[in-house]
Coordinates of C-alpha atoms in Angstrom, one line a residue:
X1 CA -21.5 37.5 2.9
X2 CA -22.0 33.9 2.2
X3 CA -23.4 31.5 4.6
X4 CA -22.2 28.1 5.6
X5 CA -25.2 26.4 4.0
X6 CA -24.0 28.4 0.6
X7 CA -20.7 27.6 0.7
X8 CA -20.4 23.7 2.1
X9 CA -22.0 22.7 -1.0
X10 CA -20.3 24.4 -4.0
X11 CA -17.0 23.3 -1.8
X12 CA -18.2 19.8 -1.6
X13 CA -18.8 19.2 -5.2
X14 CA -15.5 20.9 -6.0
X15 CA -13.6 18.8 -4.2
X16 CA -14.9 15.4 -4.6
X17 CA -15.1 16.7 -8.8
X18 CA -10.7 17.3 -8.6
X19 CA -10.6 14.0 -6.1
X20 CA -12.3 12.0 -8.8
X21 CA -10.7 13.3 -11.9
X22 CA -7.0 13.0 -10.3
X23 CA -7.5 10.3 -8.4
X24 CA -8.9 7.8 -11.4
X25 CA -6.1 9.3 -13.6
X26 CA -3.2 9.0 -10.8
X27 CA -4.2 5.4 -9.8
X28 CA -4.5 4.1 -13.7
X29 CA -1.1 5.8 -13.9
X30 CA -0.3 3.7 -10.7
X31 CA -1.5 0.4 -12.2
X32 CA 0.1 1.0 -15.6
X33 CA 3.9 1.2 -13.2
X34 CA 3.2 -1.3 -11.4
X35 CA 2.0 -4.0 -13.3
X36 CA 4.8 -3.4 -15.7
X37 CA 7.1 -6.5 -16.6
X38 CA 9.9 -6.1 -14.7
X39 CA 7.5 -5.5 -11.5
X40 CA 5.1 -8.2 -12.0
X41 CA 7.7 -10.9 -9.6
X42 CA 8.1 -8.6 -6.6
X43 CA 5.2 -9.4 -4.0
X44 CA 5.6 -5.4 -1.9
X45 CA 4.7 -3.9 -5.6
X46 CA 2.0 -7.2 -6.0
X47 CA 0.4 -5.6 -3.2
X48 CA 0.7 -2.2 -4.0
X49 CA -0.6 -2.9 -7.6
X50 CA -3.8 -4.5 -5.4
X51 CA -4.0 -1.8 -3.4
X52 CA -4.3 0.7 -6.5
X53 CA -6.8 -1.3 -7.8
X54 CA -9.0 -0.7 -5.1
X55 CA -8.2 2.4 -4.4
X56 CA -9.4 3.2 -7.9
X57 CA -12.9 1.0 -7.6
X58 CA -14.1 2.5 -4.0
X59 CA -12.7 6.2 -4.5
X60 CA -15.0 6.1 -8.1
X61 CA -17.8 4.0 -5.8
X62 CA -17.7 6.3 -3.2
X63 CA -17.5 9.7 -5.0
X64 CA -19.9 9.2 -7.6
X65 CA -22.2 7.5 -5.0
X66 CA -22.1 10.9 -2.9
X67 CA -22.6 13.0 -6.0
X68 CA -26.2 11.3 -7.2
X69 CA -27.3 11.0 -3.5
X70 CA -26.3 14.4 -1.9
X71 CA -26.2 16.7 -5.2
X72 CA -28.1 15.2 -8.0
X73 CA -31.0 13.9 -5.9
X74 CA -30.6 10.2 -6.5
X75 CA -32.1 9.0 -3.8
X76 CA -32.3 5.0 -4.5
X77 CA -30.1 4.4 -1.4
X78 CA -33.8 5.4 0.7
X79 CA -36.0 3.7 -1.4
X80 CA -34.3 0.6 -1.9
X81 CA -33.7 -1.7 0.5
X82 CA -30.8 -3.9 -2.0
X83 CA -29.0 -1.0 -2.7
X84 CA -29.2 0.6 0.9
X85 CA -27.8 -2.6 2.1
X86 CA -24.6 -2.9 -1.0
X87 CA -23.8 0.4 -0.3
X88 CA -23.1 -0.1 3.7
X89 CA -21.4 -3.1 2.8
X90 CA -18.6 -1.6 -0.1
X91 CA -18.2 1.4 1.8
X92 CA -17.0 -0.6 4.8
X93 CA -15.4 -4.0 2.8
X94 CA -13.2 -1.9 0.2
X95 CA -11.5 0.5 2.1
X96 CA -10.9 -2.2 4.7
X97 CA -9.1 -3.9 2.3
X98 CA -7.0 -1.3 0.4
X99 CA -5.7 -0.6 3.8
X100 CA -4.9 -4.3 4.6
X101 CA -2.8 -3.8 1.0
X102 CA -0.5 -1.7 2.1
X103 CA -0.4 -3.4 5.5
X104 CA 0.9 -6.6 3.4
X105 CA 3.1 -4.5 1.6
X106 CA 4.9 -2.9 4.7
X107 CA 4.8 -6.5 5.8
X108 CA 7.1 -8.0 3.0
X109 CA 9.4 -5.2 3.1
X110 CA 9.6 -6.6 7.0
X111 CA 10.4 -10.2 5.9
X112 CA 12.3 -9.9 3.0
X113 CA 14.9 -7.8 5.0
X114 CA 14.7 -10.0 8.0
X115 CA 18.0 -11.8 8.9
X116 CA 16.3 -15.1 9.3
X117 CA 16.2 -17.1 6.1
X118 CA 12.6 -19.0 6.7
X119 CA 11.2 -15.2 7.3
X120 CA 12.9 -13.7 4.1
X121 CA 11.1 -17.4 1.9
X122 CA 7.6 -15.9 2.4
X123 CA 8.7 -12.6 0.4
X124 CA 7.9 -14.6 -2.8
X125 CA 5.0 -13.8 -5.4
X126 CA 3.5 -17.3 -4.6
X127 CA 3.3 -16.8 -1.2
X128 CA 1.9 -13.2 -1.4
X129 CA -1.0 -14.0 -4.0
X130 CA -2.7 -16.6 -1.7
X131 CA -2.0 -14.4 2.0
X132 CA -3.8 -11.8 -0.5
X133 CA -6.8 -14.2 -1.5
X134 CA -7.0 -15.4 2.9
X135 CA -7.3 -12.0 3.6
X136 CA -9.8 -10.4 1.1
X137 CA -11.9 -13.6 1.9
X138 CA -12.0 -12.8 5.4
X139 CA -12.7 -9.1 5.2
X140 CA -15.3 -9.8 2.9
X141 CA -17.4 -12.5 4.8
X142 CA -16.5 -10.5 7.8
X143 CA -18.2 -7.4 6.3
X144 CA -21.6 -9.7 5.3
X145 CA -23.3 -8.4 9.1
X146 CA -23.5 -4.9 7.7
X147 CA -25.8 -6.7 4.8
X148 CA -28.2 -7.5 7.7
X149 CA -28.1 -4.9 10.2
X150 CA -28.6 -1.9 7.5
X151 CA -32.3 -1.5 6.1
X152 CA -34.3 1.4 5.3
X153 CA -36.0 3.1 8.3
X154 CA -38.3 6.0 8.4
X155 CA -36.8 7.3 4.8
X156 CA -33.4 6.9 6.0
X157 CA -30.9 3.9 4.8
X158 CA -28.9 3.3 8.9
X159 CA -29.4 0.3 11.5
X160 CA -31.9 -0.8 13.6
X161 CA -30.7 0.1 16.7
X162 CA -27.8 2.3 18.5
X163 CA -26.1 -1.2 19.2
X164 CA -25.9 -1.7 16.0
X165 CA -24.7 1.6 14.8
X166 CA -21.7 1.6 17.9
X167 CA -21.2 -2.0 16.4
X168 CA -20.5 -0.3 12.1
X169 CA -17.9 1.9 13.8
X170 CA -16.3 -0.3 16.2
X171 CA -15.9 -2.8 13.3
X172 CA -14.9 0.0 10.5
X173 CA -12.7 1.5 13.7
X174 CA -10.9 -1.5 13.9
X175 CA -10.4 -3.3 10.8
X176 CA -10.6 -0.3 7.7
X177 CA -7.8 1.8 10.9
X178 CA -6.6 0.0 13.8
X179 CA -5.2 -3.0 12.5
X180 CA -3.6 -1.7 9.1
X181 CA -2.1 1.5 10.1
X182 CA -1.0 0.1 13.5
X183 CA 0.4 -2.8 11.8
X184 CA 2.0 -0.5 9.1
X185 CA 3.9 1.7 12.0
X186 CA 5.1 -1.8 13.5
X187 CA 6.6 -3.7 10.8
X188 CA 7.6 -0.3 9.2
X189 CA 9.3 0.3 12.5
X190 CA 10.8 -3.1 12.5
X191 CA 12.1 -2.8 8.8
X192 CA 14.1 0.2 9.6
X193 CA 15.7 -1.8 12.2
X194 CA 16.6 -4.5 9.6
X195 CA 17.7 -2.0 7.1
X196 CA 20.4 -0.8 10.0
X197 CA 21.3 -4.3 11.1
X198 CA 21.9 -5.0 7.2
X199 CA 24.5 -2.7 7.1
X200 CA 27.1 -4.7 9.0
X201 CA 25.6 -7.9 8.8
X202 CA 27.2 -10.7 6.5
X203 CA 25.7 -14.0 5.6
X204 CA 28.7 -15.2 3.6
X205 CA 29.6 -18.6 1.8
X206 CA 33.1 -17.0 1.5
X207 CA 34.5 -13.4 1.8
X208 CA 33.5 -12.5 -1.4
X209 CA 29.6 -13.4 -1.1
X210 CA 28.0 -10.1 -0.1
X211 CA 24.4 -9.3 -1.0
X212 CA 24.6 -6.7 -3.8
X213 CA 24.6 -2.5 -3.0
X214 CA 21.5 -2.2 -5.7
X215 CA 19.5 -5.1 -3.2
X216 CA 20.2 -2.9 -0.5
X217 CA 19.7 0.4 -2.5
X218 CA 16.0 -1.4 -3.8
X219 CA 14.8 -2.9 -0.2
X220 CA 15.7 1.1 1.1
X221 CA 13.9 2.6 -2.1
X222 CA 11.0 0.2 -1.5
X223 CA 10.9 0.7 2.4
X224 CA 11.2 4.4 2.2
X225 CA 7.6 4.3 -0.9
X226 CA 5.9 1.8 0.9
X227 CA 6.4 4.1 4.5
X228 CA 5.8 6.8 3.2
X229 CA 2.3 6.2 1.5
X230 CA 1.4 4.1 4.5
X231 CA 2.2 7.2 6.8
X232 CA 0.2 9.7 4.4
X233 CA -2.8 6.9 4.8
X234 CA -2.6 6.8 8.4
X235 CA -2.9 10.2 8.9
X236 CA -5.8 10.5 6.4
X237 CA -7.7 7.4 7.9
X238 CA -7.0 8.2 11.5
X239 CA -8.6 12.3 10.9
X240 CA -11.9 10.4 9.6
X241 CA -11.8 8.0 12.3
X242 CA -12.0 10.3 15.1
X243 CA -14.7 12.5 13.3
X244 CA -16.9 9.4 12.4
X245 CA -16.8 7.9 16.2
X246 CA -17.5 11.8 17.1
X247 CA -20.3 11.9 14.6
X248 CA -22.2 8.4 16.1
X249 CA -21.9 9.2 19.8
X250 CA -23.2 12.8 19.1
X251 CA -25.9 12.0 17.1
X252 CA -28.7 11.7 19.7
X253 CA -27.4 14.9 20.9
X254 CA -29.5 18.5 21.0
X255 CA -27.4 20.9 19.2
X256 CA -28.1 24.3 17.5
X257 CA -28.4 25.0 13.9
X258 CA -24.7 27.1 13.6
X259 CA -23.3 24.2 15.6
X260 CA -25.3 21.2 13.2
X261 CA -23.6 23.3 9.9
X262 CA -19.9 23.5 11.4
X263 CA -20.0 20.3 12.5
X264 CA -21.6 19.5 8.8
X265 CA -18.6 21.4 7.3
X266 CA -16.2 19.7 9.7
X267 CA -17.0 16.3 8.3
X268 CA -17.3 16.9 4.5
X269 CA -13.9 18.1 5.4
X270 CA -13.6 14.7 7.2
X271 CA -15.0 12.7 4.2
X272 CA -13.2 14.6 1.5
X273 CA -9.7 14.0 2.6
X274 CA -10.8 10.7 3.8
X275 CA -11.5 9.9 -0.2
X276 CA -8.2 11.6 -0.5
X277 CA -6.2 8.9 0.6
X278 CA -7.8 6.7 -1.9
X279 CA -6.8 9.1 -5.1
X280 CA -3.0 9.8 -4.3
X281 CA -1.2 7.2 -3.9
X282 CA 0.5 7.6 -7.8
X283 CA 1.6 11.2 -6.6
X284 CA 3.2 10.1 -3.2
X285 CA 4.8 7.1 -4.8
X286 CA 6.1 9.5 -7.6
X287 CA 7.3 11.9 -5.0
X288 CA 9.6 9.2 -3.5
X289 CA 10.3 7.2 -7.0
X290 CA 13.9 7.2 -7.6
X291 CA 14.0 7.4 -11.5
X292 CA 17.1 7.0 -14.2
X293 CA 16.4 9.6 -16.9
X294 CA 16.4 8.6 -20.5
X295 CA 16.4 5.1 -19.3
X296 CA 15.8 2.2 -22.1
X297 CA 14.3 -1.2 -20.4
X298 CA 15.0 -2.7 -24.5
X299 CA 18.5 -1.4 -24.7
X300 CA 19.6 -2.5 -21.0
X301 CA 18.2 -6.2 -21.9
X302 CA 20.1 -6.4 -24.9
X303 CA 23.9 -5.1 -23.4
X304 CA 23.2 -5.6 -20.0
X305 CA 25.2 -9.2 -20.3
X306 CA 27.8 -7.5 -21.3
X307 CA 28.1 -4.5 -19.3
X308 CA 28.1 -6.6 -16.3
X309 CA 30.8 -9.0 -17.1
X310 CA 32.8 -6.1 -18.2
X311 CA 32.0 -4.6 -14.7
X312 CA 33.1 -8.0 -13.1
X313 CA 36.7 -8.7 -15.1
X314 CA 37.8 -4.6 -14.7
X315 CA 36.6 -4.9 -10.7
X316 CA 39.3 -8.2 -10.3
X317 CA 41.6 -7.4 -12.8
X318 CA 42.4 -3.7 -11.5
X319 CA 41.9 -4.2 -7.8
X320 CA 45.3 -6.4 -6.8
X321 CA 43.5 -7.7 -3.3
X322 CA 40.6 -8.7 -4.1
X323 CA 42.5 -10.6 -7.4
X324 CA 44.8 -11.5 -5.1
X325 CA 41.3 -13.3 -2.9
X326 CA 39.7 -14.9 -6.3
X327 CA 42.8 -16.7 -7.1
X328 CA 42.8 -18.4 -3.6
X329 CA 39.4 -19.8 -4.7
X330 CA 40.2 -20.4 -8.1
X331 CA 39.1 -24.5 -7.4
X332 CA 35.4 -22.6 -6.6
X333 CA 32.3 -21.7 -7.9
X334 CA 31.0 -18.4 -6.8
X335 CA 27.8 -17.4 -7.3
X336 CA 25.8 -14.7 -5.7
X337 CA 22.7 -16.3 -3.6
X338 CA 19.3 -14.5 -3.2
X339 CA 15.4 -16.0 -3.8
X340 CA 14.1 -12.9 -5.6
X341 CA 16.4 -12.2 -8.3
X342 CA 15.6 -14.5 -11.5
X343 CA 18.8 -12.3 -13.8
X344 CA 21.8 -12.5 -11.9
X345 CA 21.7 -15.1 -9.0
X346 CA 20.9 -18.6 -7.9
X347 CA 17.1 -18.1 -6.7
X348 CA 18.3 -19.8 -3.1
X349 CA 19.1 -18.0 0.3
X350 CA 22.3 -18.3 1.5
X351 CA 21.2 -20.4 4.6
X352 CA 19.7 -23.2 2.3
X353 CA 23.4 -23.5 0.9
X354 CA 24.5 -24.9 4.1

């Protein structure tokens, strides 16, 4: 029979070799949705499309970094003191911030169904590029501490001191866990509240001046892929949290070797699924992608004119009440009002009419 110091690493470099492989070809796939034209104005899939992007860069960091140091024998991490030092600082900094993604993304699903019309303004591309550029900025000079604190000691790349070590996890803890996920369950929380309030609420300029069922139908298609890859995240991140803060307060600790190689196997378990989170996001998003088969973006630009102002004369012309409600208006101008629709509307929030 097999041992556990047989088996951990033949499972190990399985699983980080079908992590890497799907999770570079599902992100790509990701990126090559996302940043596709008709996408490219909405800020949620802006940040989404961000988040990919590093998903992609630290799973491939990360991964290949494990295989050269723990399989292949690269052992440049413990010999020199520049590259000890980058990799403490990328393997903190860029999950940090591929988590604060999809925070902002759960964030302008929360303000862009928010009743309040200053709230619902800062769902625009414009404002979501430079929140992006504050935040990365922050994480990243906030990360710079791990650049001093990490050096190589007695052949092994780690801080100076158990302050120092308590201080990596609080900080990785707290801004790579706390903070996104626990922001991600609030304003996730609190957009399922709008969504429910949207239902009966009307902001009209007349009876006529609803917000459209495919608005409603996209921030609900939107809220339900943004949740859902934040909740597969959380769970992910939080599994590797609790093993990691496990892992640093029992590391001064005597233990036995059958203990050290569960606990070993416990957290390449840990690290695997941990890395994960990082390689599926195309595959949840797919999962919860509501798609129109055979669908032509070309052919719908050229008729879609026409479709919809045959949609809008047969809607008044066969229904006697509401023909009977656009003739007492016939002195009036109705347009439909919404900031982040550049086809069919007036680019301006009802509330700014006023």
């Amino acid at each position: 029979m097999a041992s556990l110091a047989t088996i951990i690493p033949i499972f190990s470099i399985t699983s980080y070799f079908v992590i890497l492989i799907f999770g570079t070809v599902g992100n790509i796939l990701n990126l090559t949705t996302l940043l596709s034209k008709d996408f490219r104005t909405k800020p949620c899939l802006f940040y989404m499309t961000c988040a990919s992007s590093l998903d992609l860069f630290f799973s491939n960091f990360g991964i290949i970094l494990r295989f050269s140091t723990e399989h292949f024998g690269n052992n440049s991490s413990l010999i020199n003191r520049g590259v000890c030092k980058a990799r403490a600082y990328f393997l903190v900094c860029l999950p940090a911030m591929a988590s604060t993604c999809i925070l902002l993304a759960t964030f302008d699903r929360c303000i862009s169904t928010s009743a309040n019309a200053r709230w619902q303004q800062l769902s625009s591309i414009w404002f979501a590029k430079r929140l992006f550029i504050i935040t990365m900025l922050f994480l990243l000079t906030s990360s710079v501490f791990h650049l001093i604190i990490f050096d190589i000691r007695n052949g092994v790349c780690a801080p100076s001191s158990s302050f120092e070590t308590i201080l990596v996890a609080v900080y990785g803890n707290i801004f790579a866990f706390l903070i996104p996920n626990g922001g991600v369950l609030f304003f996730g929380s609190y957009t399922w509240i709008n969504l429910r309030q949207l239902r009966s609420r009307v902001d009209p300029v007349c009876v006529l001046n609803t917000q459209s069922r495919s608005a409603r139908r996209m921030d609900r298609q939107l809220f339900r892929l943004t949740f859902a890859h934040a909740l597969f995240s959380t769970v992910l991140t939080l599994q590797r949290g609790f093993t990691y803060t496990y892992t640093v307060i029992t590391s001064s600790a005597q233990k036995s070797v059958e203990r050290q190689q569960i606990e070993y196997l416990i957290l390449q378990i840990s690290v695997i699924l941990y890395y994960m989170n990082f390689g599926v996001a195309f595959y949840v998003n797919y999962a919860f992608r509501r798609a129109v088969k055979n669908f032509d973006q070309q052919i719908w630009h050229e008729d879609r004119t026409r479709i919809v102002s045959d949609a809008i004369y047969f809607k008044f012309t066969q229904n006697k009440q509401l023909k009977r409600a656009l003739l007492t208006y016939r002195h009036c101008l109705f347009v439909e009002a919404a900031a982040n629709d550049c086809i069919w509307v007036v680019m301006v929030y009802v509330r700014q009419i006023h």
